[in-house]
Amino acid sequence: MTIKPVVRIAEKKLVVKGKTVLTNVPDNVIAASGTAEGPVEGVFLGAVFDQDSSSHVVPLGDLRDVRFFSCFRFKLWWMAQKMGTKGRDIPLETQFLLVESRQGSHLETELDEEDSKVVYTVFLPLIEGPFKACLQGNERDELELCIESGDADIKASSFTHAVYISAGTDPFSTIHEAMKAVKLHLGTFRLRTDKKLPGIVDYFGWCTWDAFYQEVSQEGVEAGLESLKAGKTPPKFVIIDDGWQSVGSDEGQEKKQQNGVVDQPGLLRLTGIKENSKFQKKEDPSLGIKNIANIAKEKYGLKYVYVWHAITGYWGGVRPGVKEMEDYGSAMQYPQIPKGVMANEPGWKTDAIALQGLGLVNPKNVYKFYNELHSYLASAGIDGVKVDVQCILETLGAGLGGRVALTRQYHHALDASVARNFPDNGCIACMSHNLESLYCSKQTGIVRASDDFYPRDQTSHTIHIAAVSYNSVFLGEVMLPDWDMFHSLHPAADYHGSARAISGGPVYVSDAPGKHNFDLLKKLVLPDGSILRARLPGRPTKDCLFSDPARDGVSLLKIWNMNKHTGVLAVYNCQGAAWNTIEKRNTFHQTKSAAITGHISGRDVHLISDVAPDSNWDGSVALYSHRSGEIITLPDNAVIPISLKVLEHEFFTVTPIKVLAPGCSFAPFGLIEMFNAGGAIEDLRYNDNGLVSLQVKGCGLFGAYSSVKPRKCTLGGEMVEFEYDLGSGLVTLNLEEMPSEDQKFHNVEICL
């Protein structure tokens, strides 16, 4: 028997598991096997051209009659989602493409008839040598491959591994296996699961940005920490954002006036690696930023202090000619914006960086620059850095080997400096959604997942939740997505807060001092400043992958995640606003109805069977609604309706039901006053005599579903009072205090 490759080109068609995905594949498109031996799970595509060039575009074939989900760069810095059914719907600068096809597979024998009809094909444009690839569509419904070097002198005419294509019947595992194959092929990056995550991910934090912007000062930082601690939601990390560094504009560039027209203000550039006067103690300026780091840790009990810097030092780079910085060899470089980016973001024509240039540290000296900056910070008690503006490097490669080579040099230096100076791997990548950055990331463990939280932009809030969840499908394979800061006192605060709880990433706010909603924060933060973090990147449910919950007017967004013993499911109405491809900004659009109705089930939590209580689990689950306090029990594959208006959301803890005896069933939820209640359950054991033993993190109201009233409940071996609601089956008991430091967890036993 001959086993055909899962993905292959035959008769000018791209065939995936027996289904034709692309037709009219040109003769100059070539395929290379994804594996050296055995059944081929994927294929690499490239192309041969008549002439050498620094930029090529070639059709890969016609794409029609499918459903797809893509991540594309709508700005130089950031991706967002786009869905469609044919080639012309695929935007410029697409960096991830998942295609759904419905047809049987010649390899599938164990799936039921309905599932076997659905095949998921993932297209991953890659880095090949000094070239970076991306995808796009055209008006003929062709899927095109765009290959660019970013340097007119870096040319080629033959490519063999510009795109990787793989397929399967489970979208999430298909993507993961494809990314593993790409990692092995490129050898230039590591997956999230192979990286050390810094300690900040398990604690509540505060960022200075939306509280102070660039006016941040030492006094402002202390005021923010004091304010949050007073409300009994103490931050354990702070990010001192843009505004602490020594910067200045070029001499004579503050403002120019010609013919009555005032030019842009001079672009600020880094003039020294140490802090500015706002972070120097008047009594002892030599302490520098060490003073606020000491205050944060010693007075307010913080574990980690991070600071911000651009990957080039500052927005305008490092100012050439400054004596203190001359060892870094900074020279002016002017961005060359890729055509696809310029088409999506035409504002670059008048951007200050494009017009005034950037002081680029000589790539040969960039490790020296990072190491001297980071070693100074580390000596002052700083634990990590948020490294911003990363995608700018792709525009600066002319004369320096191109976009890939320059980005790789900078990232290798950054990785080495972070490893040397910040042993907790303290680094957050930001404004970094280009493949050059992602595919040379061997160390950085956290990546900002989308464009910013904009507290004053009413159109942005639904867009933000949709973007972070869909981007996490791709980004979450390489790093842990950070869904950004938010304001706890804001009309959309609950909406944002619950999303951070299911994100699986860091949880931090940017509240101004004194402007907090502590009731909301206590749904996220325990009294010791820790959080109940879900174990994976939050992602849309399988049935939401190809619907557009921001634009189609009919779809709700469902996001799933996992804890050690429970699942998490959140539902959002994100309709009514989206990135406007004509106006190149976020705009409102008309929605068809006040409320949208969808449905939920236990199987929406994609890996819920991973926490099944035993091998005989029948698929039944208990859901706890955070909003209503209602318990819903559902048999396998049963669904219930849910209706939400724009900016409304619902949050569920989903737990497999254990049948201990006929008529006796149980499912724990955790600390039910917190969003991610199930994140509190560290250990769960069912005993033959009807005894349920749990280890529970934190304090608050513990809840569980039980079909019968428990005979007794104990805490640390001592009997405690509990309440039981016969109608719903809700068992609750109060864990009044945090566990003692030597215990870490509460030992809870429920006897049924």
PDB file of C-alpha atoms in Angstrom, residues 84 139 157 189 206-207 213 223 242 245 248 258 288 341 371 393 400 413 418 459 588 644 666 689 729:
ATOM      1  CA  GLY A  84     -12.883  35.281   4.452  1.00  0.00           C
ATOM      2  CA  GLU A 139      -8.586  40.316  -7.334  1.00  0.00           C
ATOM      3  CA  SER A 157      15.929  34.297  -7.811  1.00  0.00           C
ATOM      4  CA  PHE A 189      13.817  30.254  17.627  1.00  0.00           C
ATOM      5  CA  TRP A 206       0.964  47.964  37.673  1.00  0.00           C
ATOM      6  CA  CYS A 207       2.293  49.861  34.646  1.00  0.00           C
ATOM      7  CA  TYR A 213       2.503  58.645  30.068  1.00  0.00           C
ATOM      8  CA  ALA A 223       1.932  57.124  44.690  1.00  0.00           C
ATOM      9  CA  ASP A 242       8.497  55.423  28.720  1.00  0.00           C
ATOM     10  CA  GLN A 245      15.361  57.807  30.266  1.00  0.00           C
ATOM     11  CA  GLY A 248      16.854  64.942  23.742  1.00  0.00           C
ATOM     12  CA  GLN A 258       9.507  77.516   6.852  1.00  0.00           C
ATOM     13  CA  GLY A 288      19.548  57.136  40.391  1.00  0.00           C
ATOM     14  CA  VAL A 341       2.884  47.945   5.353  1.00  0.00           C
ATOM     15  CA  ASN A 371      24.925  44.938  28.154  1.00  0.00           C
ATOM     16  CA  LEU A 393      14.439  47.109  12.583  1.00  0.00           C
ATOM     17  CA  LEU A 400      23.358  46.399   6.520  1.00  0.00           C
ATOM     18  CA  ALA A 413      22.570  40.664  21.331  1.00  0.00           C
ATOM     19  CA  VAL A 418      19.016  39.591  29.096  1.00  0.00           C
ATOM     20  CA  THR A 459     -14.190  51.990  19.486  1.00  0.00           C
ATOM     21  CA  PHE A 588     -18.020  52.013  14.591  1.00  0.00           C
ATOM     22  CA  LEU A 644     -25.192  39.245  25.084  1.00  0.00           C
ATOM     23  CA  PHE A 666     -19.448  15.998  42.237  1.00  0.00           C
ATOM     24  CA  ASN A 689     -15.514   5.982  50.160  1.00  0.00           C
ATOM     25  CA  GLY A 729     -26.438  21.590  44.185  1.00  0.00           C
TER      26      GLY A 729
END
